[in-house]
Each structure stands twice: as C-alpha cells, then as structure tokens.
Amino acid sequence: MDPMKIILAPDSFKGSLSAPQAAAAMAAGIRAVLPEAETVEIPVADGGEGTLDILAGQLHGQRHACTVQDPLGNEISADWLSFGQDQALVEMAQASGLTLVPAAQRNPWHASTYGTGQLMQDALQHNCRTLWLAIGGSATIDGGTGMARALGIRFLDASGRETPAGACGLPAAVRIEHTDIWPEDVEIRILSDVKNPLLGKNGAVYVYGLQKGASAADLPVMEADMCSYAALTAKTCGRNIADLAGSGAAGGLAVPLLAFTDARLESGIDRILEWSGFCRAVQDADLVFCGEGRADFQSLAGKAVSGIARIAREKGVPCWCIAGSLGEGWQQLQTLGIEHIAGLQEEHMSTEQAMAQAARLLEQKSMEQMREFLRRKPHGIPQI
C-alpha cells in the first residue's frame, strides 16, 4: 500500500507561529504517528501580512526594498516582489499594515495608504507591467486616497489645496484631479476575498473601523465623510464604485483604482493557493490539514481556510482544521466541508500561555488528530 499523502497548509498563527513554523510543527506531529507518511508542507497566507514572504520562494521572485511611508508617515523600508517576465506582487501590509502601528497609536483619521502607492510606483519604475495588489491587513480607512496621491491623483479642497492625509481629509475634498496614471500596457489585479461594499453597516467603516483604532462615536461621522467621498468619486468618474462588492476592502483602497484605471478585483485565496502549489498537490492527497490562529465566523469569508476547504472538497479530499483558539461561530466552518475542527487552547490555559507554547501544542494536537483520523479509517491506526 502506498504511504498516505498529507497536505499541511496552515496560515500563520498570528503572534506565535509563522505559517512555515506551523507547517513544520504539524509535520512533526504527524510523522510521530505515521513515520512513512508523505507530508507536503505548503504554508499559505490570506493576502495580508506575510503573503509576500510566503510567495517569494514559491514564485521564484526577487525582492525589491524601497523607502516608503508607514501609515503614520514615518519612513520605513518595505519590499515588493518581481517575478515572471514583468510581473510584481505588492503586499499592502508591507507599507500600510495594521501591525506597523502600535496599538496605542492606531488612528484611522490620520493613517494613510501613501506607502502602498510608493511601492506600486517603484514596481512601475522597474518596468513591471502586471501588478498584483494584495490588500489584507490594513491600518487605514482613507478610501485609497493616500495610495492614489503617490500615483499622481490630487484631492483638492475648496481653496485648491491638497486635503490632509487619512480619513480626516475625505470631507474636505471637493475636486479630484487625475491623469492617465497607468501607461496603456499596465494591468493591475487586486487580490481580495472581502465582499464588503464601501458604505453601510457592512462597509469599510462599520465593519473594520473599531479594530483600526476608531471609537464607537467616530463611526457615524467617518461614515458620513466616506459617503461624501464616494459621491465625489462617482461624480468624477461617472459611475458608482461604492456599491461594488469588495470596494470596502482595506478601508476602500480599491476605490481610486476601480474609478480611474482598468483594475480588476479577483479572489485572493484562489490566486495564492494556485501560486503556492496547493491546487496541484491536493489532487492525489489523502488528507489536508489547514489551520490558523483563530477559527470563528470570520473564517467563512476570505480567510485561507475557506479556500483550502472548498478546493479540497472539490477534489474529494477530507479536510481537517487545527486552530489556535475557537471563537464565535467556529462550528460554521463545517459548512465549508471541514470534517473536524480542533483548538489548541486548553480550558486551564490563558491565551498568553497557549501562544507561548504554540509550537509544542500544535505538534501534540497534530498527533492527536492524526490518530483520530486513522481511527475513523477502515484500516485503523498502526501500532507504533
């Protein structure tokens, strides 16, 4: 009998394990139960922080460092990736990510996406003609105005002056000046699995504002300002971008690109899993283990585990999940086709303790789950 082929495709366990570290811990646990198993480690990302790191080797790309502004305007070094003949991957979180801002300083009124536009501009200057923009994990709700400024678009107030950076500049804008910001042969593809529109209770402000540092009292004011910005954008470009599914992703980052270029939104998970080799590897697998730091209702929409589970189900391969912790609505992951879900955090443990011991716990839990899977198989568990 051929040895079992087991795909290990975890996302990062944020704050404790990178995706490659999580895959290695899973593999160690499985090999303790099935030494002869073929374990294929395919660490993944969902488009946010770490996406570029995961894909750099898988795409055989070259990293390019450049000096950009972080969300609060401080100079930092950030990377983008060139690959293929003339393609580039820009990870928004490299320049405009939430993890770049200490929790006490998070303030979407002033946080800007300018650095993301600087990364894109650098890729253009290196003659890249297809730009893939991964937009998860932002610190911003500026409607993409910062990014657009770095690419040559101007947002002007009634006196003809540039409006301030961040969400605080949105209500002052009365005119948008733009030129053809892309050469004719440049294509941009926005990688996102967030379906939120720009406005409303499911939009950029109300869904993501609090986690980016806004207060509850800020939200209705910020929403009204975003409505004003959306109306100005619609007036300028001649179509309503705000209602498009995904226009609310990353604080509305895609809005200027969708309004003033031929940019397209597409599934980030599907593209990343294709690039990572998961789609090829899963075809003759016996089992897939996925995982992430926290499994809850948000995992259903756009997280890596949702894409992994869907593809595994399409190929008829069982998919099991190990998460750092189980949050509200974790049971709904079974609707994705995940057969079994387990958490690392034990009842007597604090979150801090579980995170500090994450590698050991994940290895141990992988052993337990592998044994459980084999018990459910007709041939049972081997004696070792």
mmCIF file of C-alpha atoms in Angstrom:
data_model
loop_
_atom_site.group_PDB
_atom_site.id
_atom_site.type_symbol
_atom_site.label_atom_id
_atom_site.label_comp_id
_atom_site.label_asym_id
_atom_site.label_seq_id
_atom_site.Cartn_x
_atom_site.Cartn_y
_atom_site.Cartn_z
ATOM 1 C CA MET A 1 0.000 0.000 0.000
ATOM 2 C CA ASP A 2 1.318 3.433 -0.917
ATOM 3 C CA PRO A 3 2.083 5.729 2.028
ATOM 4 C CA MET A 4 -0.524 8.358 2.820
ATOM 5 C CA LYS A 5 -0.015 11.781 1.271
ATOM 6 C CA ILE A 6 -0.948 14.508 3.717
ATOM 7 C CA ILE A 7 -1.010 18.202 2.762
ATOM 8 C CA LEU A 8 -0.178 20.638 5.573
ATOM 9 C CA ALA A 9 -1.440 24.095 4.602
ATOM 10 C CA PRO A 10 -1.656 26.360 7.648
ATOM 11 C CA ASP A 11 -1.857 30.130 7.676
ATOM 12 C CA SER A 12 0.161 31.912 10.352
ATOM 13 C CA PHE A 13 -0.908 31.684 13.982
ATOM 14 C CA LYS A 14 -0.568 35.429 14.476
ATOM 15 C CA GLY A 15 1.532 36.440 17.440
ATOM 16 C CA SER A 16 3.018 32.976 17.930
ATOM 17 C CA LEU A 17 3.885 30.993 14.768
ATOM 18 C CA SER A 18 4.608 31.914 11.182
ATOM 19 C CA ALA A 19 2.921 29.759 8.555
ATOM 20 C CA PRO A 20 6.156 27.796 7.838
ATOM 21 C CA GLN A 21 6.677 27.226 11.587
ATOM 22 C CA ALA A 22 3.103 25.977 11.916
ATOM 23 C CA ALA A 23 3.535 23.598 8.955
ATOM 24 C CA ALA A 24 6.746 22.215 10.483
ATOM 25 C CA ALA A 25 5.051 21.603 13.851
ATOM 26 C CA MET A 26 2.160 19.819 12.132
ATOM 27 C CA ALA A 27 4.574 17.660 10.145
ATOM 28 C CA ALA A 28 6.490 16.652 13.283
ATOM 29 C CA GLY A 29 3.284 15.547 14.995
ATOM 30 C CA ILE A 30 2.081 13.538 12.010
ATOM 31 C CA ARG A 31 5.414 11.797 11.495
ATOM 32 C CA ALA A 32 5.324 10.690 15.140
ATOM 33 C CA VAL A 33 2.183 8.723 14.296
ATOM 34 C CA LEU A 34 2.899 7.808 10.663
ATOM 35 C CA PRO A 35 6.662 7.877 10.017
ATOM 36 C CA GLU A 36 6.139 6.582 6.489
ATOM 37 C CA ALA A 37 3.594 9.264 5.506
ATOM 38 C CA GLU A 38 4.419 11.730 2.738
ATOM 39 C CA THR A 39 3.903 15.125 4.364
ATOM 40 C CA VAL A 40 3.789 18.056 1.958
ATOM 41 C CA GLU A 41 4.240 21.401 3.720
ATOM 42 C CA ILE A 42 2.531 24.270 1.888
ATOM 43 C CA PRO A 43 2.336 27.265 4.238
ATOM 44 C CA VAL A 44 -0.222 29.765 2.969
ATOM 45 C CA ALA A 45 -1.413 33.337 3.501
ATOM 46 C CA ASP A 46 -4.724 35.121 3.018
ATOM 47 C CA GLY A 47 -3.463 38.275 1.319
ATOM 48 C CA GLY A 48 -2.491 40.143 4.480
ATOM 49 C CA GLU A 49 0.767 40.348 6.378
ATOM 50 C CA GLY A 50 3.177 37.597 5.359
ATOM 51 C CA THR A 51 1.768 36.990 1.881
ATOM 52 C CA LEU A 52 4.918 38.244 0.166
ATOM 53 C CA ASP A 53 7.163 36.171 2.445
ATOM 54 C CA ILE A 54 5.187 33.012 1.675
ATOM 55 C CA LEU A 55 5.142 33.551 -2.081
ATOM 56 C CA ALA A 56 8.690 34.818 -2.613
ATOM 57 C CA GLY A 57 10.148 31.321 -2.867
ATOM 58 C CA GLN A 58 7.139 29.711 -4.493
ATOM 59 C CA LEU A 59 7.124 32.274 -7.320
ATOM 60 C CA HIS A 60 10.939 32.267 -7.590
ATOM 61 C CA GLY A 61 10.724 36.021 -7.291
ATOM 62 C CA GLN A 62 13.156 38.806 -6.483
ATOM 63 C CA ARG A 63 12.531 41.104 -3.538
ATOM 64 C CA HIS A 64 12.977 44.835 -4.015
ATOM 65 C CA ALA A 65 13.365 47.082 -0.970
ATOM 66 C CA CYS A 66 12.443 50.742 -1.084
ATOM 67 C CA THR A 67 11.889 53.530 1.423
ATOM 68 C CA VAL A 68 8.203 54.344 1.900
ATOM 69 C CA GLN A 69 5.906 55.994 4.408
ATOM 70 C CA ASP A 70 4.193 53.829 7.003
ATOM 71 C CA PRO A 71 0.523 54.559 7.880
ATOM 72 C CA LEU A 72 1.508 57.481 10.138
ATOM 73 C CA GLY A 73 4.049 58.994 7.742
ATOM 74 C CA ASN A 74 7.243 57.602 9.239
ATOM 75 C CA GLU A 75 9.909 56.404 6.807
ATOM 76 C CA ILE A 76 10.399 52.632 6.725
ATOM 77 C CA SER A 77 11.865 50.064 4.369
ATOM 78 C CA ALA A 78 9.302 47.832 2.644
ATOM 79 C CA ASP A 79 9.536 45.155 -0.045
ATOM 80 C CA TRP A 80 7.697 44.266 -3.200
ATOM 81 C CA LEU A 81 8.291 41.173 -5.330
ATOM 82 C CA SER A 82 9.061 40.875 -9.038
ATOM 83 C CA PHE A 83 8.504 37.533 -10.766
ATOM 84 C CA GLY A 84 7.978 36.125 -14.208
ATOM 85 C CA GLN A 85 8.882 38.360 -17.093
ATOM 86 C CA ASP A 86 7.346 41.630 -15.942
ATOM 87 C CA GLN A 87 5.018 40.946 -13.004
ATOM 88 C CA ALA A 88 5.046 42.375 -9.480
ATOM 89 C CA LEU A 89 3.354 41.468 -6.221
ATOM 90 C CA VAL A 90 2.702 44.363 -3.846
ATOM 91 C CA GLU A 91 1.556 43.443 -0.354
ATOM 92 C CA MET A 92 -0.290 46.400 1.121
ATOM 93 C CA ALA A 93 0.534 45.309 4.666
ATOM 94 C CA GLN A 94 4.247 45.870 3.956
ATOM 95 C CA ALA A 95 3.661 49.635 3.863
ATOM 96 C CA SER A 96 0.178 50.301 5.250
ATOM 97 C CA GLY A 97 -0.474 47.354 7.552
ATOM 98 C CA LEU A 98 -2.122 47.446 10.958
ATOM 99 C CA THR A 99 0.802 45.623 12.571
ATOM 100 C CA LEU A 100 3.104 48.526 11.656
ATOM 101 C CA VAL A 101 1.286 50.775 14.128
ATOM 102 C CA PRO A 102 1.474 50.179 17.909
ATOM 103 C CA ALA A 103 -1.987 49.618 19.355
ATOM 104 C CA ALA A 104 -1.934 52.881 21.325
ATOM 105 C CA GLN A 105 -1.178 54.880 18.160
ATOM 106 C CA ARG A 106 -3.788 53.384 15.821
ATOM 107 C CA ASN A 107 -5.856 56.206 14.387
ATOM 108 C CA PRO A 108 -7.641 55.845 11.040
ATOM 109 C CA TRP A 109 -8.378 59.577 10.985
ATOM 110 C CA HIS A 110 -4.715 60.113 10.089
ATOM 111 C CA ALA A 111 -3.480 56.719 8.826
ATOM 112 C CA SER A 112 -2.665 56.816 5.116
ATOM 113 C CA THR A 113 -2.056 54.331 2.296
ATOM 114 C CA TYR A 114 0.568 56.581 0.692
ATOM 115 C CA GLY A 115 3.308 53.981 1.214
ATOM 116 C CA THR A 116 1.359 51.376 -0.752
ATOM 117 C CA GLY A 117 1.264 53.751 -3.701
ATOM 118 C CA GLN A 118 5.021 54.264 -3.347
ATOM 119 C CA LEU A 119 5.579 50.508 -3.613
ATOM 120 C CA MET A 120 3.407 50.389 -6.742
ATOM 121 C CA GLN A 121 5.244 53.338 -8.243
ATOM 122 C CA ASP A 122 8.587 51.645 -7.623
ATOM 123 C CA ALA A 123 7.352 48.498 -9.364
ATOM 124 C CA LEU A 124 6.284 50.604 -12.364
ATOM 125 C CA GLN A 125 9.701 52.230 -12.496
ATOM 126 C CA HIS A 126 11.211 48.731 -12.707
ATOM 127 C CA ASN A 127 9.128 48.183 -15.875
ATOM 128 C CA CYS A 128 6.649 45.763 -14.313
ATOM 129 C CA ARG A 129 3.505 45.668 -16.408
ATOM 130 C CA THR A 130 1.211 43.425 -14.339
ATOM 131 C CA LEU A 131 0.792 44.490 -10.740
ATOM 132 C CA TRP A 132 -0.871 42.153 -8.261
ATOM 133 C CA LEU A 133 -2.005 44.065 -5.174
ATOM 134 C CA ALA A 134 -2.753 42.001 -2.030
ATOM 135 C CA ILE A 135 -4.845 44.208 0.240
ATOM 136 C CA GLY A 136 -5.411 42.418 3.541
ATOM 137 C CA GLY A 137 -4.498 43.710 7.000
ATOM 138 C CA SER A 138 -4.654 47.477 6.509
ATOM 139 C CA ALA A 139 -4.432 50.160 9.216
ATOM 140 C CA THR A 140 -6.396 52.634 7.110
ATOM 141 C CA ILE A 141 -9.828 53.901 6.141
ATOM 142 C CA ASP A 142 -8.716 56.621 3.738
ATOM 143 C CA GLY A 143 -10.581 55.380 0.680
ATOM 144 C CA GLY A 144 -7.273 54.723 -1.047
ATOM 145 C CA THR A 145 -6.573 58.450 -1.301
ATOM 146 C CA GLY A 146 -3.047 58.119 0.078
ATOM 147 C CA MET A 147 -2.135 55.428 -2.428
ATOM 148 C CA ALA A 148 -3.685 57.489 -5.235
ATOM 149 C CA ARG A 149 -1.647 60.583 -4.278
ATOM 150 C CA ALA A 150 1.575 58.604 -4.643
ATOM 151 C CA LEU A 151 0.431 57.694 -8.161
ATOM 152 C CA GLY A 152 -0.336 61.268 -9.197
ATOM 153 C CA ILE A 153 -4.007 61.823 -8.300
ATOM 154 C CA ARG A 154 -4.787 65.021 -6.383
ATOM 155 C CA PHE A 155 -7.614 65.550 -3.884
ATOM 156 C CA LEU A 156 -8.307 69.266 -3.512
ATOM 157 C CA ASP A 157 -10.373 71.338 -1.083
ATOM 158 C CA ALA A 158 -12.439 74.419 -1.906
ATOM 159 C CA SER A 159 -9.296 76.591 -1.838
ATOM 160 C CA GLY A 160 -7.469 74.326 -4.281
ATOM 161 C CA ARG A 161 -5.146 72.918 -1.619
ATOM 162 C CA GLU A 162 -4.352 69.244 -1.102
ATOM 163 C CA THR A 163 -6.578 67.715 1.563
ATOM 164 C CA PRO A 164 -4.971 66.137 4.671
ATOM 165 C CA ALA A 165 -3.920 62.504 4.743
ATOM 166 C CA GLY A 166 -6.167 59.843 6.227
ATOM 167 C CA ALA A 167 -9.908 59.704 6.761
ATOM 168 C CA CYS A 168 -9.909 63.266 8.130
ATOM 169 C CA GLY A 169 -9.214 64.572 4.622
ATOM 170 C CA LEU A 170 -12.204 62.936 2.951
ATOM 171 C CA PRO A 171 -14.939 65.511 3.790
ATOM 172 C CA ALA A 172 -12.789 68.444 2.639
ATOM 173 C CA ALA A 173 -12.298 67.098 -0.895
ATOM 174 C CA VAL A 174 -14.411 68.881 -3.499
ATOM 175 C CA ARG A 175 -12.371 68.074 -6.610
ATOM 176 C CA ILE A 176 -10.295 65.143 -7.848
ATOM 177 C CA GLU A 177 -7.641 65.843 -10.455
ATOM 178 C CA HIS A 178 -6.386 62.777 -12.244
ATOM 179 C CA THR A 179 -4.492 61.916 -15.383
ATOM 180 C CA ASP A 180 -3.883 58.563 -17.001
ATOM 181 C CA ILE A 181 -1.919 57.217 -14.040
ATOM 182 C CA TRP A 182 -1.058 53.951 -15.807
ATOM 183 C CA PRO A 183 0.754 53.504 -19.076
ATOM 184 C CA GLU A 184 -1.582 51.835 -21.543
ATOM 185 C CA ASP A 185 0.143 48.454 -21.284
ATOM 186 C CA VAL A 186 -0.071 48.169 -17.462
ATOM 187 C CA GLU A 187 -2.610 45.874 -15.827
ATOM 188 C CA ILE A 188 -3.493 45.838 -12.132
ATOM 189 C CA ARG A 189 -5.216 42.965 -10.346
ATOM 190 C CA ILE A 190 -6.489 43.478 -6.806
ATOM 191 C CA LEU A 191 -6.383 40.335 -4.674
ATOM 192 C CA SER A 192 -9.129 40.329 -2.051
ATOM 193 C CA ASP A 193 -11.792 37.987 -0.768
ATOM 194 C CA VAL A 194 -13.599 40.627 1.262
ATOM 195 C CA LYS A 195 -17.000 41.301 -0.308
ATOM 196 C CA ASN A 196 -17.894 44.374 1.748
ATOM 197 C CA PRO A 197 -19.162 47.425 -0.169
ATOM 198 C CA LEU A 198 -17.651 50.800 0.673
ATOM 199 C CA LEU A 199 -20.661 52.146 2.573
ATOM 200 C CA GLY A 200 -23.303 50.983 5.045
ATOM 201 C CA LYS A 201 -23.414 48.648 8.024
ATOM 202 C CA ASN A 202 -21.360 46.089 6.096
ATOM 203 C CA GLY A 203 -18.960 48.676 4.734
ATOM 204 C CA ALA A 204 -15.409 49.789 5.388
ATOM 205 C CA VAL A 205 -16.178 51.982 8.396
ATOM 206 C CA TYR A 206 -18.654 49.979 10.443
ATOM 207 C CA VAL A 207 -17.090 46.558 9.933
ATOM 208 C CA TYR A 208 -13.418 47.435 10.336
ATOM 209 C CA GLY A 209 -13.248 50.852 11.991
ATOM 210 C CA LEU A 210 -13.000 49.730 15.607
ATOM 211 C CA GLN A 211 -10.139 47.291 15.025
ATOM 212 C CA LYS A 212 -8.174 50.073 13.310
ATOM 213 C CA GLY A 213 -8.449 52.429 16.268
ATOM 214 C CA ALA A 214 -11.708 54.324 15.700
ATOM 215 C CA SER A 215 -14.087 54.784 18.617
ATOM 216 C CA ALA A 216 -17.788 53.922 18.506
ATOM 217 C CA ALA A 217 -18.550 57.653 18.431
ATOM 218 C CA ASP A 218 -16.245 58.102 15.424
ATOM 219 C CA LEU A 219 -18.088 55.633 13.221
ATOM 220 C CA PRO A 220 -21.178 57.641 12.152
ATOM 221 C CA VAL A 221 -19.022 60.720 11.474
ATOM 222 C CA MET A 222 -16.496 58.714 9.496
ATOM 223 C CA GLU A 223 -19.313 57.015 7.558
ATOM 224 C CA ALA A 224 -20.816 60.373 6.578
ATOM 225 C CA ASP A 225 -17.400 61.542 5.387
ATOM 226 C CA MET A 226 -16.951 58.364 3.347
ATOM 227 C CA CYS A 227 -20.367 58.947 1.761
ATOM 228 C CA SER A 228 -19.223 62.417 0.716
ATOM 229 C CA TYR A 229 -16.048 60.954 -0.782
ATOM 230 C CA ALA A 230 -17.998 58.252 -2.604
ATOM 231 C CA ALA A 231 -20.317 60.849 -4.129
ATOM 232 C CA LEU A 232 -17.359 62.931 -5.314
ATOM 233 C CA THR A 233 -15.692 59.882 -6.835
ATOM 234 C CA ALA A 234 -18.902 58.882 -8.633
ATOM 235 C CA LYS A 235 -19.322 62.413 -9.980
ATOM 236 C CA THR A 236 -15.717 62.470 -11.222
ATOM 237 C CA CYS A 237 -15.552 59.048 -12.867
ATOM 238 C CA GLY A 238 -19.187 58.795 -13.953
ATOM 239 C CA ARG A 239 -20.064 55.537 -12.166
ATOM 240 C CA ASN A 240 -20.870 54.361 -8.666
ATOM 241 C CA ILE A 241 -17.908 52.410 -7.311
ATOM 242 C CA ALA A 242 -19.203 52.330 -3.724
ATOM 243 C CA ASP A 243 -21.773 49.595 -4.375
ATOM 244 C CA LEU A 244 -19.295 47.162 -5.894
ATOM 245 C CA ALA A 245 -18.609 44.054 -3.838
ATOM 246 C CA GLY A 246 -15.101 44.416 -2.424
ATOM 247 C CA SER A 247 -14.927 48.217 -2.697
ATOM 248 C CA GLY A 248 -14.849 48.409 1.114
ATOM 249 C CA ALA A 249 -11.816 46.144 1.439
ATOM 250 C CA ALA A 250 -8.777 47.661 3.188
ATOM 251 C CA GLY A 251 -10.635 50.846 4.051
ATOM 252 C CA GLY A 252 -11.705 51.450 0.460
ATOM 253 C CA LEU A 253 -8.215 51.095 -1.009
ATOM 254 C CA ALA A 254 -9.511 49.851 -4.356
ATOM 255 C CA VAL A 255 -11.853 52.782 -4.980
ATOM 256 C CA PRO A 256 -9.461 55.086 -6.932
ATOM 257 C CA LEU A 257 -8.066 52.148 -8.893
ATOM 258 C CA LEU A 258 -11.532 50.940 -9.867
ATOM 259 C CA ALA A 259 -12.623 54.501 -10.666
ATOM 260 C CA PHE A 260 -9.672 55.724 -12.718
ATOM 261 C CA THR A 261 -7.969 52.619 -14.131
ATOM 262 C CA ASP A 262 -8.970 49.280 -15.629
ATOM 263 C CA ALA A 263 -8.084 47.477 -12.373
ATOM 264 C CA ARG A 264 -9.972 44.290 -11.558
ATOM 265 C CA LEU A 265 -10.826 42.594 -8.289
ATOM 266 C CA GLU A 266 -10.310 38.851 -8.057
ATOM 267 C CA SER A 267 -10.206 36.102 -5.437
ATOM 268 C CA GLY A 268 -7.042 36.436 -3.418
ATOM 269 C CA ILE A 269 -7.316 32.986 -1.888
ATOM 270 C CA ASP A 270 -7.725 31.234 -5.220
ATOM 271 C CA ARG A 271 -4.760 33.037 -6.749
ATOM 272 C CA ILE A 272 -2.493 32.496 -3.731
ATOM 273 C CA LEU A 273 -3.357 28.790 -3.491
ATOM 274 C CA GLU A 274 -2.610 28.409 -7.199
ATOM 275 C CA TRP A 275 0.742 30.164 -6.851
ATOM 276 C CA SER A 276 1.658 28.196 -3.720
ATOM 277 C CA GLY A 277 1.216 24.843 -5.472
ATOM 278 C CA PHE A 278 -1.661 23.736 -3.256
ATOM 279 C CA CYS A 279 -4.063 23.217 -6.158
ATOM 280 C CA ARG A 280 -1.654 20.780 -7.829
ATOM 281 C CA ALA A 281 -0.569 18.978 -4.677
ATOM 282 C CA VAL A 282 -4.070 18.286 -3.363
ATOM 283 C CA GLN A 283 -5.192 16.313 -6.420
ATOM 284 C CA ASP A 284 -3.791 12.968 -5.217
ATOM 285 C CA ALA A 285 -3.740 13.663 -1.473
ATOM 286 C CA ASP A 286 -5.375 11.518 1.203
ATOM 287 C CA LEU A 287 -5.877 14.285 3.759
ATOM 288 C CA VAL A 288 -5.472 18.043 4.135
ATOM 289 C CA PHE A 289 -4.706 19.752 7.427
ATOM 290 C CA CYS A 290 -5.290 23.507 7.460
ATOM 291 C CA GLY A 291 -5.029 25.905 10.372
ATOM 292 C CA GLU A 292 -4.959 29.485 11.609
ATOM 293 C CA GLY A 293 -4.669 31.429 14.834
ATOM 294 C CA ARG A 294 -8.391 31.742 15.484
ATOM 295 C CA ALA A 295 -11.299 29.933 13.863
ATOM 296 C CA ASP A 296 -14.600 31.799 14.017
ATOM 297 C CA PHE A 297 -17.366 33.124 11.778
ATOM 298 C CA GLN A 298 -14.915 35.437 10.017
ATOM 299 C CA SER A 299 -13.076 32.373 8.712
ATOM 300 C CA LEU A 300 -16.026 31.782 6.380
ATOM 301 C CA ALA A 301 -15.343 34.914 4.345
ATOM 302 C CA GLY A 302 -11.996 35.253 2.676
ATOM 303 C CA LYS A 303 -9.685 33.516 5.104
ATOM 304 C CA ALA A 304 -7.258 30.945 3.785
ATOM 305 C CA VAL A 305 -9.054 28.025 5.431
ATOM 306 C CA SER A 306 -12.230 28.721 3.461
ATOM 307 C CA GLY A 307 -10.422 28.484 0.126
ATOM 308 C CA ILE A 308 -8.464 25.399 1.182
ATOM 309 C CA ALA A 309 -11.606 23.616 2.358
ATOM 310 C CA ARG A 310 -13.507 24.447 -0.834
ATOM 311 C CA ILE A 311 -10.779 23.156 -3.130
ATOM 312 C CA ALA A 312 -10.242 20.021 -1.014
ATOM 313 C CA ARG A 313 -13.974 19.285 -1.177
ATOM 314 C CA GLU A 314 -13.980 19.756 -4.959
ATOM 315 C CA LYS A 315 -11.180 17.167 -5.200
ATOM 316 C CA GLY A 316 -12.896 14.761 -2.803
ATOM 317 C CA VAL A 317 -10.116 15.030 -0.196
ATOM 318 C CA PRO A 318 -11.027 15.201 3.508
ATOM 319 C CA CYS A 319 -10.003 18.456 5.214
ATOM 320 C CA TRP A 320 -9.319 18.866 8.934
ATOM 321 C CA CYS A 321 -8.526 22.113 10.741
ATOM 322 C CA ILE A 322 -6.453 22.957 13.820
ATOM 323 C CA ALA A 323 -6.813 26.497 15.142
ATOM 324 C CA GLY A 324 -5.096 28.314 17.956
ATOM 325 C CA SER A 325 -8.466 29.053 19.523
ATOM 326 C CA LEU A 326 -12.128 28.592 18.664
ATOM 327 C CA GLY A 327 -14.243 31.734 18.616
ATOM 328 C CA GLU A 328 -17.867 32.608 17.994
ATOM 329 C CA GLY A 329 -19.386 30.652 15.113
ATOM 330 C CA TRP A 330 -16.484 28.230 14.632
ATOM 331 C CA GLN A 331 -18.974 25.396 14.077
ATOM 332 C CA GLN A 332 -20.000 27.078 10.808
ATOM 333 C CA LEU A 333 -16.675 26.057 9.280
ATOM 334 C CA GLN A 334 -18.155 22.595 8.834
ATOM 335 C CA THR A 335 -20.425 24.089 6.168
ATOM 336 C CA LEU A 336 -17.266 24.686 4.130
ATOM 337 C CA GLY A 337 -16.550 20.969 4.066
ATOM 338 C CA ILE A 338 -14.132 20.829 7.004
ATOM 339 C CA GLU A 339 -14.812 17.472 8.635
ATOM 340 C CA HIS A 340 -13.176 18.081 12.007
ATOM 341 C CA ILE A 341 -12.042 21.214 13.862
ATOM 342 C CA ALA A 342 -9.838 21.319 16.948
ATOM 343 C CA GLY A 343 -8.377 24.137 19.039
ATOM 344 C CA LEU A 344 -5.023 24.334 20.806
ATOM 345 C CA GLN A 345 -6.079 26.376 23.825
ATOM 346 C CA GLU A 346 -6.995 24.079 26.693
ATOM 347 C CA GLU A 347 -9.507 25.011 29.391
ATOM 348 C CA HIS A 348 -6.922 25.685 32.092
ATOM 349 C CA MET A 349 -4.743 27.839 29.792
ATOM 350 C CA SER A 350 -4.761 31.561 29.241
ATOM 351 C CA THR A 351 -4.410 32.858 25.700
ATOM 352 C CA GLU A 352 -0.914 34.088 26.550
ATOM 353 C CA GLN A 353 0.137 30.642 27.775
ATOM 354 C CA ALA A 354 -1.266 28.952 24.683
ATOM 355 C CA MET A 355 0.528 31.374 22.372
ATOM 356 C CA ALA A 356 3.831 30.915 24.221
ATOM 357 C CA GLN A 357 3.569 27.134 23.829
ATOM 358 C CA ALA A 358 2.013 27.157 20.361
ATOM 359 C CA ALA A 359 4.632 25.012 18.595
ATOM 360 C CA ARG A 360 4.513 22.243 21.218
ATOM 361 C CA LEU A 361 0.730 22.352 21.400
ATOM 362 C CA LEU A 362 0.343 22.247 17.626
ATOM 363 C CA GLU A 363 2.679 19.264 17.330
ATOM 364 C CA GLN A 364 0.784 17.447 20.088
ATOM 365 C CA LYS A 365 -2.622 18.290 18.616
ATOM 366 C CA SER A 366 -1.488 17.136 15.171
ATOM 367 C CA MET A 367 -0.548 13.768 16.683
ATOM 368 C CA GLU A 368 -3.960 13.500 18.336
ATOM 369 C CA GLN A 369 -5.842 14.497 15.199
ATOM 370 C CA MET A 370 -3.846 12.116 13.015
ATOM 371 C CA ARG A 371 -4.676 9.251 15.370
ATOM 372 C CA GLU A 372 -8.326 10.272 15.349
ATOM 373 C CA PHE A 373 -8.396 10.375 11.554
ATOM 374 C CA LEU A 374 -6.884 6.894 11.352
ATOM 375 C CA ARG A 375 -9.372 5.550 13.872
ATOM 376 C CA ARG A 376 -12.133 6.648 11.546
ATOM 377 C CA LYS A 377 -10.490 4.867 8.607
ATOM 378 C CA PRO A 378 -11.369 1.206 7.972
ATOM 379 C CA HIS A 379 -7.777 0.022 8.464
ATOM 380 C CA GLY A 380 -7.458 1.655 11.890
ATOM 381 C CA ILE A 381 -4.369 3.110 13.483
ATOM 382 C CA PRO A 382 -0.986 1.431 13.081
ATOM 383 C CA GLN A 383 0.807 0.190 16.184
ATOM 384 C CA ILE A 384 3.945 2.241 16.798
#
